[in-house]
PDB file of C-alpha atoms in Angstrom:
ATOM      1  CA  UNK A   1      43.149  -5.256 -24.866  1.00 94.00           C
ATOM      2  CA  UNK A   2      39.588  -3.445 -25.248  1.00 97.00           C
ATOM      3  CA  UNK A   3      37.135  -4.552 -27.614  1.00 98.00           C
ATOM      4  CA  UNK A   4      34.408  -2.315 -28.187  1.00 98.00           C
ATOM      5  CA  UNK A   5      30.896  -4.384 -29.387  1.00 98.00           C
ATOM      6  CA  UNK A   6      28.350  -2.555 -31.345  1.00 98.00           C
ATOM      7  CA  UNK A   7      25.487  -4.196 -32.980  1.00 98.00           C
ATOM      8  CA  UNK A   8      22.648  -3.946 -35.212  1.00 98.00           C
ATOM      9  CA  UNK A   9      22.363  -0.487 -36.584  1.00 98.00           C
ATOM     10  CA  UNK A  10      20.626  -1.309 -39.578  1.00 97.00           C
ATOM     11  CA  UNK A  11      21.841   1.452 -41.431  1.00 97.00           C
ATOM     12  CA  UNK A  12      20.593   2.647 -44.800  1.00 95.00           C
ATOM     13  CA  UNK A  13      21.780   4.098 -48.632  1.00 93.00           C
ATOM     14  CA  UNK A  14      20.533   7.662 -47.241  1.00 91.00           C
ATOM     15  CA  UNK A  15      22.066   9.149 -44.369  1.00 89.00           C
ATOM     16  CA  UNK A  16      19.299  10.672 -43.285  1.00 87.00           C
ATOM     17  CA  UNK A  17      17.073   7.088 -43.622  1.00 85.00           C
ATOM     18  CA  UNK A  18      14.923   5.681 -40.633  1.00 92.00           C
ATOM     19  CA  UNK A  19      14.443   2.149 -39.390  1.00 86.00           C
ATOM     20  CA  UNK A  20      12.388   1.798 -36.457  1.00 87.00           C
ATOM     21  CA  UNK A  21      11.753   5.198 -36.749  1.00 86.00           C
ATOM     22  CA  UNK A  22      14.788   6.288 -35.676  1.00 92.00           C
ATOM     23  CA  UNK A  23      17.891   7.586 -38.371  1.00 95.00           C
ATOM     24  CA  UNK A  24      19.923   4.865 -38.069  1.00 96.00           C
ATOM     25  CA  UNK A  25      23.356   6.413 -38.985  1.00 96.00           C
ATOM     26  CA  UNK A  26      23.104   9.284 -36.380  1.00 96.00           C
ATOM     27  CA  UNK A  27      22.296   7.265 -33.893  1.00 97.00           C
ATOM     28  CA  UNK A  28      25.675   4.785 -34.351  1.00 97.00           C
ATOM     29  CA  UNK A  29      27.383   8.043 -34.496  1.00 97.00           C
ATOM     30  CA  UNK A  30      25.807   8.913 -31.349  1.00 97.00           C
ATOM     31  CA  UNK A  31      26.617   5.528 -30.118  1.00 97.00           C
ATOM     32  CA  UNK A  32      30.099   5.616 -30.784  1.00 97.00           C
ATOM     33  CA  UNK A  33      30.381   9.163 -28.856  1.00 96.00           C
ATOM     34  CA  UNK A  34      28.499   8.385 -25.572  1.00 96.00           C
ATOM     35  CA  UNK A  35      30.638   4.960 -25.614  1.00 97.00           C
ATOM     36  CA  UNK A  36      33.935   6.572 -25.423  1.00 95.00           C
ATOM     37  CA  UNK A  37      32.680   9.289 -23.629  1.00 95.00           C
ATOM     38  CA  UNK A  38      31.772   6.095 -20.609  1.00 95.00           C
ATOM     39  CA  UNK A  39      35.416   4.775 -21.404  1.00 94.00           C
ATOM     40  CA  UNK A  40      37.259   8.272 -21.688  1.00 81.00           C
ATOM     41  CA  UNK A  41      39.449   6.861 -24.193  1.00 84.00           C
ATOM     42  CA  UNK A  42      38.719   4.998 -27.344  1.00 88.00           C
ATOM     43  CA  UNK A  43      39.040   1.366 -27.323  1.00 96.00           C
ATOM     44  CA  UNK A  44      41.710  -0.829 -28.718  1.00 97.00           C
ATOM     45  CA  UNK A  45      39.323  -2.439 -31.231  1.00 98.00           C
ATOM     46  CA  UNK A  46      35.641  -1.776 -32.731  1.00 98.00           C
ATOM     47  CA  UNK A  47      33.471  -4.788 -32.556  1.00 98.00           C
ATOM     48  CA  UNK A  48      29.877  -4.759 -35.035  1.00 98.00           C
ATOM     49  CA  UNK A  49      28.396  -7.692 -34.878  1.00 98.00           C
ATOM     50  CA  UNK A  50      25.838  -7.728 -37.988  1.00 93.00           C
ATOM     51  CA  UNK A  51      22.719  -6.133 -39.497  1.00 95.00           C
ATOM     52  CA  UNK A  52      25.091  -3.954 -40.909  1.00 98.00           C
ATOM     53  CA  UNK A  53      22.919  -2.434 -43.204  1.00 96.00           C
ATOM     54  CA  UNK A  54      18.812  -2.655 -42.881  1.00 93.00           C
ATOM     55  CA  UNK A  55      18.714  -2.046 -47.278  1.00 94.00           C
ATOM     56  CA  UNK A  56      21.648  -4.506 -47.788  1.00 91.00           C
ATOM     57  CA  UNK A  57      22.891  -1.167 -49.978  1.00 93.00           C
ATOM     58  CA  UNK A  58      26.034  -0.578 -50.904  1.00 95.00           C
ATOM     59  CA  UNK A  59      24.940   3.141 -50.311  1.00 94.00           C
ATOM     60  CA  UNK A  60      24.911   1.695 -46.553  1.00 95.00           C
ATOM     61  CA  UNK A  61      28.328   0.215 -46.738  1.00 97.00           C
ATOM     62  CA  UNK A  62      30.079   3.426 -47.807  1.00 96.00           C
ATOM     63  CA  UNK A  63      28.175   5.090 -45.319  1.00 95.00           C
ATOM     64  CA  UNK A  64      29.880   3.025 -42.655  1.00 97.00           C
ATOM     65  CA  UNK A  65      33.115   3.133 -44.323  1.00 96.00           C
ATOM     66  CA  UNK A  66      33.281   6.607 -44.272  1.00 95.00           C
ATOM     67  CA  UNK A  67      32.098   6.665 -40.320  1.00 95.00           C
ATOM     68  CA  UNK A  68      34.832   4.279 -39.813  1.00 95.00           C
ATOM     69  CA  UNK A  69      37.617   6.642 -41.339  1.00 94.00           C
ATOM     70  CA  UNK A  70      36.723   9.249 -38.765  1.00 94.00           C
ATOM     71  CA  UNK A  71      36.804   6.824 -36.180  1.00 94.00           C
ATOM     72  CA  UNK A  72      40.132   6.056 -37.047  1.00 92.00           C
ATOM     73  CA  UNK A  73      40.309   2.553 -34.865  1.00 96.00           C
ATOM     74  CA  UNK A  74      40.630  -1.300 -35.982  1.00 97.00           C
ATOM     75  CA  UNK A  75      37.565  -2.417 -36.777  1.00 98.00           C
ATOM     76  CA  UNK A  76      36.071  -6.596 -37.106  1.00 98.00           C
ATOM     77  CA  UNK A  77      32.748  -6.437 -38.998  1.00 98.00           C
ATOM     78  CA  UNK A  78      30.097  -9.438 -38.934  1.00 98.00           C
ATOM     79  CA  UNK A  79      27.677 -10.115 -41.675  1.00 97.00           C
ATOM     80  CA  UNK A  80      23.702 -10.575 -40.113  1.00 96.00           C
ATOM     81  CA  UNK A  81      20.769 -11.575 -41.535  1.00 95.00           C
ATOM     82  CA  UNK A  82      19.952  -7.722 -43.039  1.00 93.00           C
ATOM     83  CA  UNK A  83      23.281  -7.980 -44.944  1.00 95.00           C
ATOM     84  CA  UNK A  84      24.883  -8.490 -48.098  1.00 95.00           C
ATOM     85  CA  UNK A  85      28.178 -10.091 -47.482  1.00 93.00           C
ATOM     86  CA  UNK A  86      29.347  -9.569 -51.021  1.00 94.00           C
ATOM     87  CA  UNK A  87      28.742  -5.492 -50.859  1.00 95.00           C
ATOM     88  CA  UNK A  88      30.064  -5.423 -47.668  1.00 96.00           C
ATOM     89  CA  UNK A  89      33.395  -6.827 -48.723  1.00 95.00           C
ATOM     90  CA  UNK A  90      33.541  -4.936 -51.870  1.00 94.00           C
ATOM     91  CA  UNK A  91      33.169  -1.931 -49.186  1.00 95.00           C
ATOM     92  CA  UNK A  92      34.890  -2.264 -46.419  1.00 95.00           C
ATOM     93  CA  UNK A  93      37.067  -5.640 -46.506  1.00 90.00           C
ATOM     94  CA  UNK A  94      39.880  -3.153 -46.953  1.00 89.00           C
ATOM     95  CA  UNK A  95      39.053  -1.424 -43.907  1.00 88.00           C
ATOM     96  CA  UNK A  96      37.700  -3.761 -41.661  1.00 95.00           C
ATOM     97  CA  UNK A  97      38.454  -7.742 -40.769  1.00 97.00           C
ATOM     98  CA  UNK A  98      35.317  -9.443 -42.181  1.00 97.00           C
ATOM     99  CA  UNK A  99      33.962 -12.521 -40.961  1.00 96.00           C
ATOM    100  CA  UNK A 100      34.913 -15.250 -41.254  1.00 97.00           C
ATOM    101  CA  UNK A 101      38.335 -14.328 -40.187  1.00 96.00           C
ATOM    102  CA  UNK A 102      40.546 -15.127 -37.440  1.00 97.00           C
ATOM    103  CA  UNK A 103      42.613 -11.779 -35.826  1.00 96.00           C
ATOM    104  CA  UNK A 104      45.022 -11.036 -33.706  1.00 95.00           C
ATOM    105  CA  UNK A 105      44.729  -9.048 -30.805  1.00 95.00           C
ATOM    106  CA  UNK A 106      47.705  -9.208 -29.234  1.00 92.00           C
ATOM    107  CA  UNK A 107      47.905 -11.490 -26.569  1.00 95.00           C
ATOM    108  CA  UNK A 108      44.571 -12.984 -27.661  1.00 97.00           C
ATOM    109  CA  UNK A 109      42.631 -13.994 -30.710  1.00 97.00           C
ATOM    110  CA  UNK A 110      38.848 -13.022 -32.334  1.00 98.00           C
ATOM    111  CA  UNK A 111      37.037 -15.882 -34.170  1.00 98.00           C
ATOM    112  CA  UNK A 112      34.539 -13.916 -36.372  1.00 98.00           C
ATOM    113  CA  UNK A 113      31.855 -16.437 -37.613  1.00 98.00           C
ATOM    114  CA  UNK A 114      29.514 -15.684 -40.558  1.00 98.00           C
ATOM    115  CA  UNK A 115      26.380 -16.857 -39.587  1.00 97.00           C
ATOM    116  CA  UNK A 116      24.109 -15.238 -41.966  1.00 94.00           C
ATOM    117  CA  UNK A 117      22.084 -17.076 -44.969  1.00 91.00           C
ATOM    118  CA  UNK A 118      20.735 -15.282 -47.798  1.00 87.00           C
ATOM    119  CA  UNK A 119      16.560 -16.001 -47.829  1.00 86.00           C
ATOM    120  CA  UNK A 120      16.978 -16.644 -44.051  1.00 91.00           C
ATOM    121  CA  UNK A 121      16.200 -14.697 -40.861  1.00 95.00           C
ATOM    122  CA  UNK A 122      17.702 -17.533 -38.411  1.00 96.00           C
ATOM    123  CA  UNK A 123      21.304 -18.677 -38.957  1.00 96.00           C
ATOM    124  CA  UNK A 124      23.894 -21.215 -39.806  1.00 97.00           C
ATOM    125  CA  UNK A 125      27.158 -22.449 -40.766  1.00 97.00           C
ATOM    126  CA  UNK A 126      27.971 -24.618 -43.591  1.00 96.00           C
ATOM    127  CA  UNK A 127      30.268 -27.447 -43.124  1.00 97.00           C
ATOM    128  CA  UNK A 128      32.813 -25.952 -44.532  1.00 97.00           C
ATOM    129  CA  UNK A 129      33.128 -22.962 -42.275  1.00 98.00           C
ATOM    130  CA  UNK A 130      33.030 -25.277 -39.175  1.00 98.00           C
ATOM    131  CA  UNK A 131      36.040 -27.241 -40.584  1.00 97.00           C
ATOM    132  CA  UNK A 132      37.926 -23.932 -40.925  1.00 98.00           C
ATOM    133  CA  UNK A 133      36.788 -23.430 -37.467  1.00 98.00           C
ATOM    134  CA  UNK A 134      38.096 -26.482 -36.043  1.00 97.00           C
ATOM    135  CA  UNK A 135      41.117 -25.934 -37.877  1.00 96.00           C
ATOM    136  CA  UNK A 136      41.784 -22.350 -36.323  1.00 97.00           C
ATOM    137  CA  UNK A 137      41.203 -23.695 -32.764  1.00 97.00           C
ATOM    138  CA  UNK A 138      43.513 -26.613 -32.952  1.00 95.00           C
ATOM    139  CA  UNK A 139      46.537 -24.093 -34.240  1.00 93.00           C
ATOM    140  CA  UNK A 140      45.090 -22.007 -31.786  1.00 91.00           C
ATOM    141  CA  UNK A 141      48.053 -21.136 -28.754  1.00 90.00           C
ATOM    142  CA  UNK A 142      46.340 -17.978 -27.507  1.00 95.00           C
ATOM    143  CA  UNK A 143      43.295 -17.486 -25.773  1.00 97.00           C
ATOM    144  CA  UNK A 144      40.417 -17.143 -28.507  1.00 98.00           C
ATOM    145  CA  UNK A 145      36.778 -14.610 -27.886  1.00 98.00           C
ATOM    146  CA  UNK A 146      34.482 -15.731 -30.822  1.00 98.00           C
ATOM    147  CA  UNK A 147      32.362 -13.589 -32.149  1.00 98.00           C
ATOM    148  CA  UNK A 148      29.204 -14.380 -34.317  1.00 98.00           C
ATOM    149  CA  UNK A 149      25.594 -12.375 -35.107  1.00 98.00           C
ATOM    150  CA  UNK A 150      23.226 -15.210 -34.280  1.00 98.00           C
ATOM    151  CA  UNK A 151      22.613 -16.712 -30.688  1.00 98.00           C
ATOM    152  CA  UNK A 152      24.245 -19.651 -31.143  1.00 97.00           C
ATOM    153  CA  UNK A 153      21.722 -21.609 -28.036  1.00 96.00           C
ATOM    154  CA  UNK A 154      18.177 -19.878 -27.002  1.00 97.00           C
ATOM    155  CA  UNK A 155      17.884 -17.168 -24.680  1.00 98.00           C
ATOM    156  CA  UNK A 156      14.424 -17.497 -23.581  1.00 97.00           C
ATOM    157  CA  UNK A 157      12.138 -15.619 -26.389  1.00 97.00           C
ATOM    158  CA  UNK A 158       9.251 -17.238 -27.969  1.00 96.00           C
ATOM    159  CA  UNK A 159      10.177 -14.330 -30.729  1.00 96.00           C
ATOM    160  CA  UNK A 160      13.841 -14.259 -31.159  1.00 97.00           C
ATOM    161  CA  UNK A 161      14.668 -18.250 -30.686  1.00 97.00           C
ATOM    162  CA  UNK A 162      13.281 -19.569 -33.396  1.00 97.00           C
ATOM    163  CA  UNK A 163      15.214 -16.869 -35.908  1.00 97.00           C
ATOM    164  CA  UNK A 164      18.371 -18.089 -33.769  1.00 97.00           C
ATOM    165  CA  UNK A 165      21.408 -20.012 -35.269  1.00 97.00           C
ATOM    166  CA  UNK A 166      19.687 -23.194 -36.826  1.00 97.00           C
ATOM    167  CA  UNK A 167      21.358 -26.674 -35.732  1.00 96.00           C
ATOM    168  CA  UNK A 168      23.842 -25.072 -33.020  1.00 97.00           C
ATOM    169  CA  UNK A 169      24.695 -28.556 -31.913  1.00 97.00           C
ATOM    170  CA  UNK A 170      28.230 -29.240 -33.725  1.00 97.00           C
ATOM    171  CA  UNK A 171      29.265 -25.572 -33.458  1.00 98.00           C
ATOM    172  CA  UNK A 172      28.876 -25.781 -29.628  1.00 97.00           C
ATOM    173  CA  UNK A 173      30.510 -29.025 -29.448  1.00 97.00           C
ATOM    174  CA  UNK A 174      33.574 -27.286 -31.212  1.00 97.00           C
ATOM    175  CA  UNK A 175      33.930 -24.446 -29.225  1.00 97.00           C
ATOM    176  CA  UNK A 176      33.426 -26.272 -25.491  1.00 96.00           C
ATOM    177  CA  UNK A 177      35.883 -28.856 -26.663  1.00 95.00           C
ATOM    178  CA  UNK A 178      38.523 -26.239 -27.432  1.00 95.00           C
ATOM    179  CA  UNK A 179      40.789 -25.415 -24.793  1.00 93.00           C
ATOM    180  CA  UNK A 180      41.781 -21.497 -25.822  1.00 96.00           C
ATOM    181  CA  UNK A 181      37.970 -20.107 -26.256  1.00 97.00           C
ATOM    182  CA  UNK A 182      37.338 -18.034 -23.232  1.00 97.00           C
ATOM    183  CA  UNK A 183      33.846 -16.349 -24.179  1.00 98.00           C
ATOM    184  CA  UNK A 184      31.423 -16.081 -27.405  1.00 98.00           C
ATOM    185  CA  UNK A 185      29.627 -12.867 -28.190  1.00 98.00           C
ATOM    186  CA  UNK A 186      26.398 -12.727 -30.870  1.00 98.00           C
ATOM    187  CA  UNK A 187      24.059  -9.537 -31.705  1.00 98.00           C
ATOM    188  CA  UNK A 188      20.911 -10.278 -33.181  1.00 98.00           C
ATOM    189  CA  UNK A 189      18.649  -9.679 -30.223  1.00 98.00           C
ATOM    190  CA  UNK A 190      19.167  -6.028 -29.675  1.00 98.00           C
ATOM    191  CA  UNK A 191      19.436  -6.405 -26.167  1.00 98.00           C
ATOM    192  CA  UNK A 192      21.913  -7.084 -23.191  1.00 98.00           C
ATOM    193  CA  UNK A 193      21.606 -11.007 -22.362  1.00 98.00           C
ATOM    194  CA  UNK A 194      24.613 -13.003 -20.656  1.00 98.00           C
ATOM    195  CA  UNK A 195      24.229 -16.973 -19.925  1.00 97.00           C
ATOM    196  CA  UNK A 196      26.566 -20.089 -20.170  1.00 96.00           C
ATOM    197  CA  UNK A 197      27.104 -23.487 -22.061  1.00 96.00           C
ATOM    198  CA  UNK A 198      28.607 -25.699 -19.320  1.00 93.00           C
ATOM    199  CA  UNK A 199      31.793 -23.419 -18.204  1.00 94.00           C
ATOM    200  CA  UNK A 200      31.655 -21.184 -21.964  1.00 97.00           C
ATOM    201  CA  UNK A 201      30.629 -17.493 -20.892  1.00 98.00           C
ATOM    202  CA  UNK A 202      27.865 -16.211 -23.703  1.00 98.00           C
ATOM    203  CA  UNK A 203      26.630 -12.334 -23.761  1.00 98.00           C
ATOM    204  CA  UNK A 204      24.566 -10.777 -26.264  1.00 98.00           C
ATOM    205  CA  UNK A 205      25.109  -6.717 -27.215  1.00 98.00           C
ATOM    206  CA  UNK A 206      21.874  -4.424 -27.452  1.00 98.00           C
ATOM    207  CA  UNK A 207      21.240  -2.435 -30.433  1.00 98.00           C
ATOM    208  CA  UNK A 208      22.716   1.015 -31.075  1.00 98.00           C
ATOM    209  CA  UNK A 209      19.135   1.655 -32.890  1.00 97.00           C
ATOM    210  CA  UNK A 210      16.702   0.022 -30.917  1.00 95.00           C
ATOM    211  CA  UNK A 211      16.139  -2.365 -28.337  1.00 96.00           C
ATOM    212  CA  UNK A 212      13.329  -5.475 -27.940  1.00 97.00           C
ATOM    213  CA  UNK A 213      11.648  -7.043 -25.393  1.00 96.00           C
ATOM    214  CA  UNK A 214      14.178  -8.188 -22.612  1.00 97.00           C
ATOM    215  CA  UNK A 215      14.718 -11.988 -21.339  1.00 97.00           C
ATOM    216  CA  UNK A 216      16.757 -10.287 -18.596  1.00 98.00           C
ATOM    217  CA  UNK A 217      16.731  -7.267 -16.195  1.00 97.00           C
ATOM    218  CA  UNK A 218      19.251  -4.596 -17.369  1.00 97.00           C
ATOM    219  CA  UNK A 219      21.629  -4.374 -14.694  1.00 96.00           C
ATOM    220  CA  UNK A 220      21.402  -0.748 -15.693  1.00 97.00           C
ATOM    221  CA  UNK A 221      17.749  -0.090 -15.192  1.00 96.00           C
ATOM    222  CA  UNK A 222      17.248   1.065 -18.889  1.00 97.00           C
ATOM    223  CA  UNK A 223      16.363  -2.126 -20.893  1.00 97.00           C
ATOM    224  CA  UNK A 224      15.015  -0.033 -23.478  1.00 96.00           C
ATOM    225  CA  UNK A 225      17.634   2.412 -24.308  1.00 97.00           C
ATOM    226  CA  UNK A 226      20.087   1.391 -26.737  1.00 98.00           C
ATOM    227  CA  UNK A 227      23.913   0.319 -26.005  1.00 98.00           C
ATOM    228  CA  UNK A 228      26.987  -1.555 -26.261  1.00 98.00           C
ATOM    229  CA  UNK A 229      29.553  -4.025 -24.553  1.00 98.00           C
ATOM    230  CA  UNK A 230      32.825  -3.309 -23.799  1.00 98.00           C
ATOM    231  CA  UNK A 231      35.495  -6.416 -23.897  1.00 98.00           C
ATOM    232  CA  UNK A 232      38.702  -6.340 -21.543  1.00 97.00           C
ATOM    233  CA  UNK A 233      40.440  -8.993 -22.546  1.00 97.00           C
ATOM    234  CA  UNK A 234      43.703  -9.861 -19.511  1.00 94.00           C
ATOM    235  CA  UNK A 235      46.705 -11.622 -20.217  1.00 90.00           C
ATOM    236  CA  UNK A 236      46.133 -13.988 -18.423  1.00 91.00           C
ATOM    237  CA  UNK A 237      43.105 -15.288 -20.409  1.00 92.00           C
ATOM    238  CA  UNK A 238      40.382 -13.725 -18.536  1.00 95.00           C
ATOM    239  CA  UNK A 239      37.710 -11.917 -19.624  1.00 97.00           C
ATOM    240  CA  UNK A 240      35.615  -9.060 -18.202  1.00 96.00           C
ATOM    241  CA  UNK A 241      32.159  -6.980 -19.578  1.00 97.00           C
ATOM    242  CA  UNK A 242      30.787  -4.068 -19.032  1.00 97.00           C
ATOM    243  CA  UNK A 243      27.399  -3.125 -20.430  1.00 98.00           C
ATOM    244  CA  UNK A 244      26.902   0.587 -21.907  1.00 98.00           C
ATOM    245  CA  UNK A 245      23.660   1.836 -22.255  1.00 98.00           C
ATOM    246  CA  UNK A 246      22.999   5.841 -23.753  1.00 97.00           C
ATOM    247  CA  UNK A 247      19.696   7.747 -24.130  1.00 96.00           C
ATOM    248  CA  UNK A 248      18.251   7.422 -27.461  1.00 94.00           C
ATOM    249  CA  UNK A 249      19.490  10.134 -29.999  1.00 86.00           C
ATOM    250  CA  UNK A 250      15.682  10.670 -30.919  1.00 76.00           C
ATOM    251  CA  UNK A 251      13.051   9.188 -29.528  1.00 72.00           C
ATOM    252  CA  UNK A 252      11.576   6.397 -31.769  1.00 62.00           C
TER     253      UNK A 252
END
């Protein structure tokens, strides 16, 4: 199974609108291309793992929607901090999985989180959620990649951990206590960042719109270029990446 992660395009109500000076929707498009032009085929599943939509439009929803229809593959959407979760599920939840959910891929399972608050940069999940999320790992008989927009433990920013997922602490105790999660991915940071908690594999996706200041050398050489991270999830439980990393569509 190959997940495809995309993050962060901020997109807008216009299709031609900028953020960070660059037009956010052609440059997902362009994403999308030079990804499965790197993987020659398209992936199993499409991964986007929040700030959806800079405006928190539903002008930006459709917009993705109707991106999504051309791309034609399953697609699990995550809700960030420049969101509106309840315009995003009046927009896509038909066409997408929407966090929090818990699908099926085959021989595995993706845990999508909702992390986002409204009035809140950083994140965090309510009591609630984390009971549901116990309660999907115990039934849990498959191997289990969670997926969430916030960093759920710092990554070494002065900038970007403090606006990280607030009071990680019971979260991570849930998911290193359960035996099926191989891996946890998060956006957020717009950049490629890979760490552990104790034997839990973490990795962050850059931006397809732009990137920030990097904790960690690209293994690519292009830290500032935008890019994605493909997901091959084995059989037998393991997991490998691969970072992508394109040329801007337009320079910023």
């Amino acid at each position: 199974m190959r997940v495809l992660q995309l993050s962060d395009p901020h997109l807008l109500a216009a299709p031609s609108g900028r953020c960070r000076g660059r037009m956010a929707l052609a440059a997902l498009r362009h994403g999308w291309q030079q990804a499965c032009a790197q993987l020659e085929r398209p992936p199993d599943w499409l991964l986007i793992s929040g700030d959806l939509c800079q405006d928190e439009s539903l002008g930006g929803y459709v917009r993705l929607r109707e991106l999504l229809e051309e791309w034609g593959v399953p697609v699990a959407l995550l809700p960030g901090n420049h969101d509106h979760p309840l315009l995003l599920r009046a927009a896509l939840g038909r066409w997408a999985s929407v966090a929090p959910s818990m699908v099926s891929l085959g021989a595995w399972q993706l845990l999508l989180l909702k992390s986002s608050r409204p009035g809140s940069v950083g994140g965090w999940i309510d009591a609630a959620q984390l009971a549901w999320l116990q309660h999907q790992l115990e039934a849990a008989h498959r191997p289990v990649l969670v997926a969430l927009h916030h960093p759920p433990l710092p990554i070494g920013s002065a900038e970007l951990d403090p606006i990280a997922l607030q009071q990680p602490e019971r979260l991570m105790d849930i998911l290193q206590s359960a035996p099926w999660v191989r891996g946890v991915v998060f956006g957020h940071v717009h950049q490629h960042w890979q760490g552990k908690a104790g034997v839990l594999p973490l990795w962050a996706c850059p931006s397809t719109l732009a990137a920030f200041k990097a904790v960690q050398p690209c293994p690519l050489g292009h830290a500032d270029w935008p890019g994605g991270r493909l997901l091959e999830l084995s059989g037998d439980g393991g997991i490998t990446t691969e970072l992508l990393r394109w040329p801007p569509h337009e320079p910023a």
